[in-house]
Amino acid sequence: MGGDPTDLRVPKRRLTVELAQRGSEPSELDVFLAEHQDHSWHRQEVLDLLEEDAPFFPAHAADGWVLIRRDSLVWVAVPGQEEDDTLFDYRHRVKLDLVDGRTLEGRLLHSAPRERARAIDHMNAPSRFIRVFTEDRVYLVAKAAVLRLWDLPEK
C-alpha cells in the first residue's frame, strides 16, 4: 500500500492572464490548468477554472501566491486567442458597461437552438461567465459584473 504521494498530483500547465477584480486595478498573474480534467482527455481551460463551484482558486503573482475569490472577478483576459467565428452559429457585436466603470467592446459568439439565439438568451444561460472576443484576446467576463450589454449593429 504505500506509494509515492506525488503520483496523485495532476499535471498542470501555467498560463499568464490579466485579471480585473472589483475595487482593484487589473493585474497580471499566472493560473494553473490541469492537463486532463476529471477522467477525460479534455484539457482544462481558463473558463473551466472560473466556472468551478469552489469559492477560491490559487494563482501566482509577482510577489507570491494568492487565492482569488471567483465572485470578485470582473473579467479575466487571455491573450492571443483569436475568434474563430466559423465554430459558432451566432455573432453579436457588443458593448458591456461593467461594475468597475470600464467599458468593453467585442464580439459575443455562441451556438444555440434558433429560439435561443439572442444575446439575452446567452446572458440568461446558467453559466457565470461569457466570452467576449477582441482583436488580441478573449475576455472572460463575469455576468454578475455586467451592468448593461449593448447589442450593437454589425459594421
PDB file of C-alpha atoms in Angstrom:
ATOM      1  CA  MET A   1       0.000   0.000   0.000  1.00  0.00           C
ATOM      2  CA  GLY A   2       2.300   2.955   0.447  1.00  0.00           C
ATOM      3  CA  GLY A   3       3.311   4.696  -2.662  1.00  0.00           C
ATOM      4  CA  ASP A   4       4.695   7.965  -3.629  1.00  0.00           C
ATOM      5  CA  PRO A   5       2.175  10.752  -2.837  1.00  0.00           C
ATOM      6  CA  THR A   6       3.468  12.680  -5.858  1.00  0.00           C
ATOM      7  CA  ASP A   7       1.752  10.025  -8.007  1.00  0.00           C
ATOM      8  CA  LEU A   8      -1.524  11.699  -7.019  1.00  0.00           C
ATOM      9  CA  ARG A   9      -0.604  15.107  -8.414  1.00  0.00           C
ATOM     10  CA  VAL A  10      -2.384  16.272 -11.534  1.00  0.00           C
ATOM     11  CA  PRO A  11      -0.019  17.634 -14.203  1.00  0.00           C
ATOM     12  CA  LYS A  12      -0.659  21.371 -14.656  1.00  0.00           C
ATOM     13  CA  ARG A  13       0.296  23.970 -17.206  1.00  0.00           C
ATOM     14  CA  ARG A  14       0.949  27.625 -16.353  1.00  0.00           C
ATOM     15  CA  LEU A  15      -0.791  30.432 -18.234  1.00  0.00           C
ATOM     16  CA  THR A  16      -0.319  34.174 -17.715  1.00  0.00           C
ATOM     17  CA  VAL A  17      -3.589  36.132 -17.743  1.00  0.00           C
ATOM     18  CA  GLU A  18      -4.703  39.648 -16.892  1.00  0.00           C
ATOM     19  CA  LEU A  19      -7.339  39.732 -14.173  1.00  0.00           C
ATOM     20  CA  ALA A  20      -9.662  42.523 -13.011  1.00  0.00           C
ATOM     21  CA  GLN A  21     -11.381  42.324  -9.629  1.00  0.00           C
ATOM     22  CA  ARG A  22     -13.886  44.735  -8.158  1.00  0.00           C
ATOM     23  CA  GLY A  23     -12.127  47.594  -6.392  1.00  0.00           C
ATOM     24  CA  SER A  24      -8.683  46.847  -7.892  1.00  0.00           C
ATOM     25  CA  GLU A  25      -6.705  47.735 -10.967  1.00  0.00           C
ATOM     26  CA  PRO A  26      -6.185  44.853 -13.428  1.00  0.00           C
ATOM     27  CA  SER A  27      -3.061  42.796 -12.774  1.00  0.00           C
ATOM     28  CA  GLU A  28      -1.115  40.019 -14.447  1.00  0.00           C
ATOM     29  CA  LEU A  29      -0.792  36.665 -12.775  1.00  0.00           C
ATOM     30  CA  ASP A  30      -0.329  33.002 -13.567  1.00  0.00           C
ATOM     31  CA  VAL A  31      -3.102  30.429 -13.294  1.00  0.00           C
ATOM     32  CA  PHE A  32      -2.551  26.692 -13.393  1.00  0.00           C
ATOM     33  CA  LEU A  33      -4.689  24.453 -15.568  1.00  0.00           C
ATOM     34  CA  ALA A  34      -4.992  20.679 -15.429  1.00  0.00           C
ATOM     35  CA  GLU A  35      -3.689  18.780 -18.444  1.00  0.00           C
ATOM     36  CA  HIS A  36      -6.672  16.426 -18.168  1.00  0.00           C
ATOM     37  CA  GLN A  37      -9.988  17.013 -16.436  1.00  0.00           C
ATOM     38  CA  ASP A  38     -11.966  14.524 -14.366  1.00  0.00           C
ATOM     39  CA  HIS A  39     -11.333  11.247 -16.157  1.00  0.00           C
ATOM     40  CA  SER A  40     -11.379  12.774 -19.638  1.00  0.00           C
ATOM     41  CA  TRP A  41      -8.841  13.836 -22.222  1.00  0.00           C
ATOM     42  CA  HIS A  42     -10.207  17.384 -22.190  1.00  0.00           C
ATOM     43  CA  ARG A  43      -7.571  19.946 -21.219  1.00  0.00           C
ATOM     44  CA  GLN A  44      -8.800  22.393 -18.620  1.00  0.00           C
ATOM     45  CA  GLU A  45      -9.233  25.903 -19.991  1.00  0.00           C
ATOM     46  CA  VAL A  46      -9.409  29.169 -18.033  1.00  0.00           C
ATOM     47  CA  LEU A  47     -13.199  29.264 -18.439  1.00  0.00           C
ATOM     48  CA  ASP A  48     -13.422  25.768 -16.878  1.00  0.00           C
ATOM     49  CA  LEU A  49     -11.364  27.022 -13.921  1.00  0.00           C
ATOM     50  CA  LEU A  50     -13.617  30.061 -13.443  1.00  0.00           C
ATOM     51  CA  GLU A  51     -16.857  28.069 -13.648  1.00  0.00           C
ATOM     52  CA  GLU A  52     -15.872  25.679 -10.822  1.00  0.00           C
ATOM     53  CA  ASP A  53     -18.005  25.786  -7.675  1.00  0.00           C
ATOM     54  CA  ALA A  54     -15.256  26.361  -5.078  1.00  0.00           C
ATOM     55  CA  PRO A  55     -15.211  29.997  -3.917  1.00  0.00           C
ATOM     56  CA  PHE A  56     -11.424  30.465  -4.395  1.00  0.00           C
ATOM     57  CA  PHE A  57      -8.709  29.401  -6.825  1.00  0.00           C
ATOM     58  CA  PRO A  58      -4.918  29.755  -6.478  1.00  0.00           C
ATOM     59  CA  ALA A  59      -2.771  31.954  -8.692  1.00  0.00           C
ATOM     60  CA  HIS A  60       0.796  33.196  -8.670  1.00  0.00           C
ATOM     61  CA  ALA A  61       1.511  36.926  -8.792  1.00  0.00           C
ATOM     62  CA  ALA A  62       4.843  38.747  -8.971  1.00  0.00           C
ATOM     63  CA  ASP A  63       5.008  38.903  -5.179  1.00  0.00           C
ATOM     64  CA  GLY A  64       3.897  35.338  -4.408  1.00  0.00           C
ATOM     65  CA  TRP A  65       0.900  33.023  -4.171  1.00  0.00           C
ATOM     66  CA  VAL A  66      -2.588  34.446  -3.870  1.00  0.00           C
ATOM     67  CA  LEU A  67      -6.081  33.000  -3.535  1.00  0.00           C
ATOM     68  CA  ILE A  68      -8.630  34.723  -5.793  1.00  0.00           C
ATOM     69  CA  ARG A  69     -12.320  34.829  -4.897  1.00  0.00           C
ATOM     70  CA  ARG A  70     -14.283  33.903  -8.026  1.00  0.00           C
ATOM     71  CA  ASP A  71     -17.252  36.149  -7.279  1.00  0.00           C
ATOM     72  CA  SER A  72     -14.962  39.212  -7.003  1.00  0.00           C
ATOM     73  CA  LEU A  73     -13.951  38.925 -10.651  1.00  0.00           C
ATOM     74  CA  VAL A  74     -14.986  41.435 -13.280  1.00  0.00           C
ATOM     75  CA  TRP A  75     -13.045  39.802 -16.112  1.00  0.00           C
ATOM     76  CA  VAL A  76     -10.058  37.634 -16.954  1.00  0.00           C
ATOM     77  CA  ALA A  77      -8.254  38.339 -20.233  1.00  0.00           C
ATOM     78  CA  VAL A  78      -6.498  35.502 -22.030  1.00  0.00           C
ATOM     79  CA  PRO A  79      -4.010  36.788 -24.628  1.00  0.00           C
ATOM     80  CA  GLY A  80      -3.507  35.528 -28.140  1.00  0.00           C
ATOM     81  CA  GLN A  81      -6.841  33.788 -28.652  1.00  0.00           C
ATOM     82  CA  GLU A  82      -8.352  34.752 -31.965  1.00  0.00           C
ATOM     83  CA  GLU A  83     -12.033  34.349 -32.609  1.00  0.00           C
ATOM     84  CA  ASP A  84     -12.887  31.554 -34.993  1.00  0.00           C
ATOM     85  CA  ASP A  85     -16.432  32.527 -35.745  1.00  0.00           C
ATOM     86  CA  THR A  86     -16.865  29.547 -38.057  1.00  0.00           C
ATOM     87  CA  LEU A  87     -17.269  27.451 -34.899  1.00  0.00           C
ATOM     88  CA  PHE A  88     -20.288  29.448 -33.708  1.00  0.00           C
ATOM     89  CA  ASP A  89     -23.820  29.823 -35.028  1.00  0.00           C
ATOM     90  CA  TYR A  90     -24.476  33.359 -33.731  1.00  0.00           C
ATOM     91  CA  ARG A  91     -22.410  36.535 -33.527  1.00  0.00           C
ATOM     92  CA  HIS A  92     -23.249  39.729 -31.680  1.00  0.00           C
ATOM     93  CA  ARG A  93     -21.138  42.874 -31.683  1.00  0.00           C
ATOM     94  CA  VAL A  94     -21.492  44.079 -28.094  1.00  0.00           C
ATOM     95  CA  LYS A  95     -20.504  46.822 -25.709  1.00  0.00           C
ATOM     96  CA  LEU A  96     -20.516  45.994 -22.000  1.00  0.00           C
ATOM     97  CA  ASP A  97     -20.807  48.575 -19.222  1.00  0.00           C
ATOM     98  CA  LEU A  98     -19.132  46.968 -16.211  1.00  0.00           C
ATOM     99  CA  VAL A  99     -19.472  47.487 -12.449  1.00  0.00           C
ATOM    100  CA  ASP A 100     -15.909  48.814 -12.221  1.00  0.00           C
ATOM    101  CA  GLY A 101     -16.765  51.733 -14.539  1.00  0.00           C
ATOM    102  CA  ARG A 102     -14.961  50.279 -17.537  1.00  0.00           C
ATOM    103  CA  THR A 103     -16.489  49.601 -20.934  1.00  0.00           C
ATOM    104  CA  LEU A 104     -15.559  46.600 -23.060  1.00  0.00           C
ATOM    105  CA  GLU A 105     -16.360  46.178 -26.758  1.00  0.00           C
ATOM    106  CA  GLY A 106     -16.027  42.972 -28.720  1.00  0.00           C
ATOM    107  CA  ARG A 107     -17.917  40.065 -30.176  1.00  0.00           C
ATOM    108  CA  LEU A 108     -20.103  37.626 -28.317  1.00  0.00           C
ATOM    109  CA  LEU A 109     -20.058  34.300 -30.169  1.00  0.00           C
ATOM    110  CA  HIS A 110     -22.253  31.360 -29.268  1.00  0.00           C
ATOM    111  CA  SER A 111     -24.159  28.370 -30.541  1.00  0.00           C
ATOM    112  CA  ALA A 112     -27.721  27.605 -29.527  1.00  0.00           C
ATOM    113  CA  PRO A 113     -31.025  26.496 -30.968  1.00  0.00           C
ATOM    114  CA  ARG A 114     -32.604  29.197 -33.162  1.00  0.00           C
ATOM    115  CA  GLU A 115     -35.173  30.046 -30.475  1.00  0.00           C
ATOM    116  CA  ARG A 116     -32.290  30.807 -28.018  1.00  0.00           C
ATOM    117  CA  ALA A 117     -30.098  32.838 -30.397  1.00  0.00           C
ATOM    118  CA  ARG A 118     -30.490  36.295 -28.870  1.00  0.00           C
ATOM    119  CA  ALA A 119     -27.829  37.929 -26.701  1.00  0.00           C
ATOM    120  CA  ILE A 120     -30.289  37.954 -23.780  1.00  0.00           C
ATOM    121  CA  ASP A 121     -30.694  34.177 -24.072  1.00  0.00           C
ATOM    122  CA  HIS A 122     -26.914  33.777 -23.817  1.00  0.00           C
ATOM    123  CA  MET A 123     -26.707  36.178 -20.868  1.00  0.00           C
ATOM    124  CA  ASN A 124     -29.503  34.354 -19.024  1.00  0.00           C
ATOM    125  CA  ALA A 125     -27.950  30.901 -19.527  1.00  0.00           C
ATOM    126  CA  PRO A 126     -26.754  29.227 -16.298  1.00  0.00           C
ATOM    127  CA  SER A 127     -23.009  29.850 -16.807  1.00  0.00           C
ATOM    128  CA  ARG A 128     -21.412  32.575 -14.685  1.00  0.00           C
ATOM    129  CA  PHE A 129     -19.058  33.908 -17.386  1.00  0.00           C
ATOM    130  CA  ILE A 130     -19.296  34.908 -21.034  1.00  0.00           C
ATOM    131  CA  ARG A 131     -16.552  35.080 -23.655  1.00  0.00           C
ATOM    132  CA  VAL A 132     -16.076  38.427 -25.407  1.00  0.00           C
ATOM    133  CA  PHE A 133     -13.585  38.328 -28.263  1.00  0.00           C
ATOM    134  CA  THR A 134     -11.431  41.322 -29.211  1.00  0.00           C
ATOM    135  CA  GLU A 135      -8.633  41.516 -31.773  1.00  0.00           C
ATOM    136  CA  ASP A 136      -5.874  40.265 -29.489  1.00  0.00           C
ATOM    137  CA  ARG A 137      -7.533  38.458 -26.575  1.00  0.00           C
ATOM    138  CA  VAL A 138     -10.634  36.877 -25.208  1.00  0.00           C
ATOM    139  CA  TYR A 139     -12.232  38.375 -22.116  1.00  0.00           C
ATOM    140  CA  LEU A 140     -14.000  36.003 -19.754  1.00  0.00           C
ATOM    141  CA  VAL A 141     -16.480  38.411 -18.207  1.00  0.00           C
ATOM    142  CA  ALA A 142     -18.443  37.672 -15.044  1.00  0.00           C
ATOM    143  CA  LYS A 143     -22.129  38.110 -15.820  1.00  0.00           C
ATOM    144  CA  ALA A 144     -22.595  39.490 -12.294  1.00  0.00           C
ATOM    145  CA  ALA A 145     -20.210  42.331 -13.240  1.00  0.00           C
ATOM    146  CA  VAL A 146     -22.204  43.425 -16.309  1.00  0.00           C
ATOM    147  CA  LEU A 147     -24.458  46.434 -15.713  1.00  0.00           C
ATOM    148  CA  ARG A 148     -25.582  46.732 -19.329  1.00  0.00           C
ATOM    149  CA  LEU A 149     -24.935  44.838 -22.546  1.00  0.00           C
ATOM    150  CA  TRP A 150     -25.471  46.804 -25.753  1.00  0.00           C
ATOM    151  CA  ASP A 151     -26.231  44.564 -28.742  1.00  0.00           C
ATOM    152  CA  LEU A 152     -24.739  46.733 -31.497  1.00  0.00           C
ATOM    153  CA  PRO A 153     -25.400  46.552 -35.230  1.00  0.00           C
ATOM    154  CA  GLU A 154     -22.710  44.800 -37.277  1.00  0.00           C
ATOM    155  CA  LYS A 155     -20.292  47.124 -39.081  1.00  0.00           C
TER     156      LYS A 155
END
